[in-house]
Each structure stands twice: as structure tokens, then as C-alpha cells.
PDB file of C-alpha atoms in Angstrom:
ATOM      1  CA  THR U   1       8.290  -4.175  -7.696  1.00 43.00           C
ATOM      2  CA  LEU U   2       5.986  -5.032  -4.790  1.00 48.00           C
ATOM      3  CA  ARG U   3       8.834  -4.395  -2.375  1.00 48.00           C
ATOM      4  CA  LEU U   4       9.069  -0.867  -3.808  1.00 48.00           C
ATOM      5  CA  LEU U   5       5.456  -0.289  -2.860  1.00 50.00           C
ATOM      6  CA  LEU U   6       5.994  -1.702   0.610  1.00 49.00           C
ATOM      7  CA  LEU U   7       8.962   0.618   1.001  1.00 50.00           C
ATOM      8  CA  LEU U   8       6.773   3.511  -0.069  1.00 51.00           C
ATOM      9  CA  LEU U   9       4.356   2.640   2.702  1.00 52.00           C
ATOM     10  CA  ALA U  10       7.198   2.343   5.197  1.00 50.00           C
ATOM     11  CA  SER U  11       8.354   5.828   4.253  1.00 51.00           C
ATOM     12  CA  ALA U  12       4.864   7.318   4.127  1.00 45.00           C
ATOM     13  CA  ALA U  13       5.860  10.269   6.274  1.00 39.00           C
ATOM     14  CA  LEU U  14       7.979  11.447   3.369  1.00 44.00           C
ATOM     15  CA  ALA U  15       5.225  10.885   0.843  1.00 42.00           C
ATOM     16  CA  CYS U  16       3.381  14.200   1.051  1.00 41.00           C
ATOM     17  CA  GLY U  17       3.666  17.014  -1.451  1.00 41.00           C
ATOM     18  CA  PRO U  18       4.447  17.432  -5.100  1.00 46.00           C
ATOM     19  CA  ARG U  19       7.140  15.490  -6.938  1.00 47.00           C
ATOM     20  CA  VAL U  20       9.320  18.538  -7.478  1.00 46.00           C
ATOM     21  CA  ALA U  21       9.524  19.328  -3.764  1.00 50.00           C
ATOM     22  CA  ALA U  22      10.381  15.707  -2.996  1.00 51.00           C
ATOM     23  CA  ALA U  23      13.086  15.670  -5.656  1.00 51.00           C
ATOM     24  CA  ASP U  24      14.607  18.789  -4.086  1.00 53.00           C
ATOM     25  CA  ALA U  25      14.422  17.308  -0.582  1.00 54.00           C
ATOM     26  CA  TRP U  26      15.837  13.894  -1.509  1.00 55.00           C
ATOM     27  CA  GLY U  27      18.284  15.007  -4.193  1.00 61.00           C
ATOM     28  CA  ALA U  28      16.590  12.625  -6.641  1.00 67.00           C
ATOM     29  CA  SER U  29      13.134  11.784  -7.892  1.00 73.00           C
ATOM     30  CA  PRO U  30      11.177   9.682  -5.372  1.00 72.00           C
ATOM     31  CA  PRO U  31      11.554   6.409  -7.358  1.00 73.00           C
ATOM     32  CA  GLU U  32      15.301   7.034  -7.722  1.00 77.00           C
ATOM     33  CA  ALA U  33      15.616   7.803  -4.008  1.00 75.00           C
ATOM     34  CA  CYS U  34      14.021   4.436  -3.247  1.00 78.00           C
ATOM     35  CA  ALA U  35      16.898   2.701  -5.042  1.00 78.00           C
ATOM     36  CA  SER U  36      19.354   4.057  -2.457  1.00 77.00           C
ATOM     37  CA  GLU U  37      21.916   1.606  -1.127  1.00 81.00           C
ATOM     38  CA  ALA U  38      20.982   2.711   2.398  1.00 80.00           C
ATOM     39  CA  LEU U  39      17.534   1.123   1.967  1.00 80.00           C
ATOM     40  CA  GLN U  40      18.810  -2.344   1.023  1.00 83.00           C
ATOM     41  CA  PRO U  41      18.494  -3.737   4.595  1.00 86.00           C
ATOM     42  CA  LEU U  42      14.831  -2.743   4.572  1.00 85.00           C
ATOM     43  CA  TYR U  43      14.367  -4.494   1.221  1.00 84.00           C
ATOM     44  CA  ALA U  44      15.864  -7.681   2.676  1.00 87.00           C
ATOM     45  CA  GLY U  45      13.109  -7.786   5.301  1.00 88.00           C
ATOM     46  CA  ILE U  46      10.421  -7.109   2.719  1.00 85.00           C
ATOM     47  CA  ASP U  47      11.837  -9.813   0.446  1.00 87.00           C
ATOM     48  CA  ALA U  48      11.751 -12.291   3.351  1.00 90.00           C
ATOM     49  CA  SER U  49       8.092 -11.445   4.055  1.00 88.00           C
ATOM     50  CA  LEU U  50       7.168 -11.976   0.408  1.00 87.00           C
ATOM     51  CA  ALA U  51       9.342 -15.082  -0.117  1.00 91.00           C
ATOM     52  CA  PRO U  52       6.427 -17.582  -0.086  1.00 91.00           C
ATOM     53  CA  TRP U  53       5.014 -15.899  -3.195  1.00 88.00           C
ATOM     54  CA  ALA U  54       8.246 -14.873  -4.947  1.00 86.00           C
ATOM     55  CA  ALA U  55       7.863 -17.301  -7.845  1.00 89.00           C
ATOM     56  CA  SER U  56       4.090 -17.350  -8.275  1.00 89.00           C
ATOM     57  CA  GLY U  57       2.778 -14.055  -6.938  1.00 87.00           C
ATOM     58  CA  ILE U  58       0.023 -13.861  -4.344  1.00 87.00           C
ATOM     59  CA  PRO U  59      -2.920 -15.912  -5.660  1.00 90.00           C
ATOM     60  CA  ALA U  60      -6.146 -14.091  -6.541  1.00 89.00           C
ATOM     61  CA  LYS U  61      -8.072 -16.561  -4.360  1.00 92.00           C
ATOM     62  CA  LEU U  62      -6.033 -15.507  -1.307  1.00 90.00           C
ATOM     63  CA  MET U  63      -6.584 -11.806  -2.026  1.00 88.00           C
ATOM     64  CA  ASP U  64     -10.314 -12.376  -2.599  1.00 88.00           C
ATOM     65  CA  GLY U  65     -10.561 -14.237   0.704  1.00 88.00           C
ATOM     66  CA  ALA U  66      -8.733 -11.457   2.546  1.00 86.00           C
ATOM     67  CA  LEU U  67     -11.051  -8.883   0.998  1.00 86.00           C
ATOM     68  CA  ARG U  68     -14.149 -10.862   2.047  1.00 84.00           C
ATOM     69  CA  SER U  69     -12.790 -11.456   5.568  1.00 83.00           C
ATOM     70  CA  HIS U  70     -11.474  -8.000   6.366  1.00 81.00           C
ATOM     71  CA  ALA U  71     -13.352  -5.579   4.132  1.00 80.00           C
ATOM     72  CA  GLY U  72     -16.912  -6.798   4.179  1.00 74.00           C
ATOM     73  CA  PRO U  73     -19.949  -5.098   5.703  1.00 74.00           C
ATOM     74  CA  GLY U  74     -19.458  -4.332   9.389  1.00 73.00           C
ATOM     75  CA  SER U  75     -15.695  -4.790   9.189  1.00 78.00           C
ATOM     76  CA  LYS U  76     -12.997  -2.275   9.972  1.00 80.00           C
ATOM     77  CA  GLY U  77     -11.266  -2.654   6.630  1.00 82.00           C
ATOM     78  CA  PHE U  78     -11.370  -1.969   2.928  1.00 86.00           C
ATOM     79  CA  GLY U  79      -9.581  -2.791  -0.298  1.00 88.00           C
ATOM     80  CA  VAL U  80      -7.387  -0.488  -2.381  1.00 91.00           C
ATOM     81  CA  LEU U  81      -6.094  -1.213  -5.867  1.00 92.00           C
ATOM     82  CA  PHE U  82      -3.262   0.636  -7.585  1.00 94.00           C
ATOM     83  CA  ARG U  83      -3.568   0.565 -11.378  1.00 94.00           C
ATOM     84  CA  ALA U  84      -1.081   2.566 -13.477  1.00 93.00           C
ATOM     85  CA  GLY U  85      -0.041   4.429 -10.317  1.00 91.00           C
ATOM     86  CA  VAL U  86      -3.563   5.555  -9.414  1.00 93.00           C
ATOM     87  CA  PRO U  87      -5.266   4.240  -6.235  1.00 92.00           C
ATOM     88  CA  TYR U  88      -8.856   2.996  -6.447  1.00 91.00           C
ATOM     89  CA  LEU U  89     -11.174   1.945  -3.645  1.00 87.00           C
ATOM     90  CA  MET U  90     -12.205  -1.693  -4.117  1.00 85.00           C
ATOM     91  CA  SER U  91     -15.004  -1.950  -1.576  1.00 75.00           C
ATOM     92  CA  ASP U  92     -18.092  -0.033  -0.563  1.00 70.00           C
ATOM     93  CA  ALA U  93     -17.636  -1.046   3.071  1.00 59.00           C
ATOM     94  CA  VAL U  94     -15.348   1.919   3.789  1.00 60.00           C
ATOM     95  CA  ALA U  95     -18.441   4.141   3.946  1.00 60.00           C
ATOM     96  CA  ALA U  96     -19.690   2.119   6.938  1.00 65.00           C
ATOM     97  CA  VAL U  97     -16.428   1.713   8.884  1.00 68.00           C
ATOM     98  CA  PRO U  98     -17.475   2.084  12.539  1.00 69.00           C
ATOM     99  CA  GLY U  99     -16.442   4.715  15.086  1.00 74.00           C
ATOM    100  CA  HIS U 100     -12.926   6.075  15.220  1.00 77.00           C
ATOM    101  CA  HIS U 101     -11.935   3.579  12.542  1.00 77.00           C
ATOM    102  CA  ALA U 102     -13.531   5.907  10.001  1.00 78.00           C
ATOM    103  CA  GLY U 103     -10.823   8.481  10.742  1.00 80.00           C
ATOM    104  CA  LEU U 104      -8.124   5.834  10.418  1.00 83.00           C
ATOM    105  CA  ALA U 105      -9.592   4.722   7.091  1.00 81.00           C
ATOM    106  CA  ALA U 106      -9.605   8.338   5.877  1.00 83.00           C
ATOM    107  CA  ALA U 107      -5.933   8.681   6.836  1.00 86.00           C
ATOM    108  CA  TYR U 108      -5.069   5.563   4.823  1.00 86.00           C
ATOM    109  CA  LEU U 109      -7.009   6.857   1.829  1.00 87.00           C
ATOM    110  CA  HIS U 110      -5.124  10.161   1.991  1.00 88.00           C
ATOM    111  CA  LEU U 111      -1.851   8.231   2.237  1.00 90.00           C
ATOM    112  CA  PHE U 112      -2.627   6.193  -0.872  1.00 91.00           C
ATOM    113  CA  ALA U 113      -3.648   9.325  -2.776  1.00 91.00           C
ATOM    114  CA  ALA U 114      -0.374  11.017  -1.765  1.00 89.00           C
ATOM    115  CA  LEU U 115       1.643   7.978  -2.824  1.00 89.00           C
ATOM    116  CA  GLY U 116      -0.105   7.994  -6.196  1.00 90.00           C
ATOM    117  CA  ARG U 117       0.673  11.684  -6.708  1.00 87.00           C
ATOM    118  CA  LEU U 118       4.277  11.346  -5.592  1.00 86.00           C
ATOM    119  CA  PHE U 119       5.314   8.077  -7.235  1.00 86.00           C
ATOM    120  CA  GLY U 120       2.804   7.766 -10.081  1.00 88.00           C
ATOM    121  CA  ASP U 121       3.379   4.905 -12.461  1.00 87.00           C
ATOM    122  CA  ALA U 122       6.486   3.782 -10.553  1.00 86.00           C
ATOM    123  CA  ILE U 123       3.947   2.014  -8.303  1.00 88.00           C
ATOM    124  CA  PRO U 124       3.175  -1.439  -9.688  1.00 87.00           C
ATOM    125  CA  ASP U 125      -0.379  -2.648 -10.226  1.00 89.00           C
ATOM    126  CA  VAL U 126      -1.189  -4.143  -6.839  1.00 88.00           C
ATOM    127  CA  GLU U 127      -4.075  -4.746  -4.419  1.00 89.00           C
ATOM    128  CA  PHE U 128      -4.114  -4.118  -0.670  1.00 89.00           C
ATOM    129  CA  VAL U 129      -6.559  -5.104   2.020  1.00 88.00           C
ATOM    130  CA  ILE U 130      -6.345  -2.580   4.843  1.00 86.00           C
ATOM    131  CA  SER U 131      -7.725  -3.314   8.298  1.00 83.00           C
ATOM    132  CA  THR U 132      -7.865  -0.611  10.957  1.00 82.00           C
ATOM    133  CA  GLY U 133      -8.702  -3.136  13.671  1.00 77.00           C
ATOM    134  CA  ASP U 134      -6.208  -3.716  16.451  1.00 70.00           C
ATOM    135  CA  ALA U 135      -5.695  -7.393  15.751  1.00 60.00           C
ATOM    136  CA  PRO U 136      -7.093  -8.536  12.385  1.00 50.00           C
ATOM    137  CA  ALA U 137      -7.849 -12.230  12.284  1.00 58.00           C
ATOM    138  CA  VAL U 138      -5.515 -14.340  10.171  1.00 61.00           C
ATOM    139  CA  ARG U 139      -7.049 -17.538   8.892  1.00 60.00           C
TER     140      ARG U 139
END
């Protein structure tokens, strides 16, 4: 189910507007459209990226560390949690994102809100750490 969410992000340009309009445009509801055979090559890449955690899931300790490293005070990042298809901001730091990164953060927040409206509870419960920096450090 995480690969579905990653696909949703990859197709974010299509993720604006009400569900009915999307169903008309795609010929199916958004979650059904994501099951298209044409998208299977994209899923293969997503599956490969997530392979290290396929059996166990991404550990909470790793997510907590990413949140501390990339979404703390003075950083250019923030955390977002989807619960029951609704996005929630996980960090206060987004209010202090510096310079033009504030606009990038706002765009991401609008994207997540649009995904929640469009796909609803088809989105699994999942956490993201978003960095708007050019080259986030990986430790």
C-alpha cells in the first residue's frame, strides 16, 4: 500500500480537483486508475526502493531520526502523517522554514491536502519527512 502512495506522489499533477472530475477524466475512480497495468513498471521501481523494508516496514526509530534531522528548528523540512486518508502536519518547524523554502513547503502542503481529498482512505496510514533543501543530508 505504500507504493500506492508513492505512485500518488509521482502523479501529483493529476491529483487536483474533486473525485468526480477525476473519475470522468480517468474513466475510473482514482484508486482504480492506479491499478492500471500501464503503471506496473513504475511500481517495480517503487518496490525496489522499498525492498529493504518489505518484510518489517520502516522502523519508527529511523522515521524519528529523519524527522529530527530534517524537520527540526532551522531546517528546510517538515513531517506529514496520513491517518485514515487525512494529512496532518507533524512538526511545528514548517512555520519557520526559511526564505523561498516557505513557498515550496506550502506547495507540498497543498499537494498532500489534494491527495487526501482525491484518494481519501485509499491512502494508507503513513508518515513522510519532506525536505525542500537542494541536497538533504543522508546519514
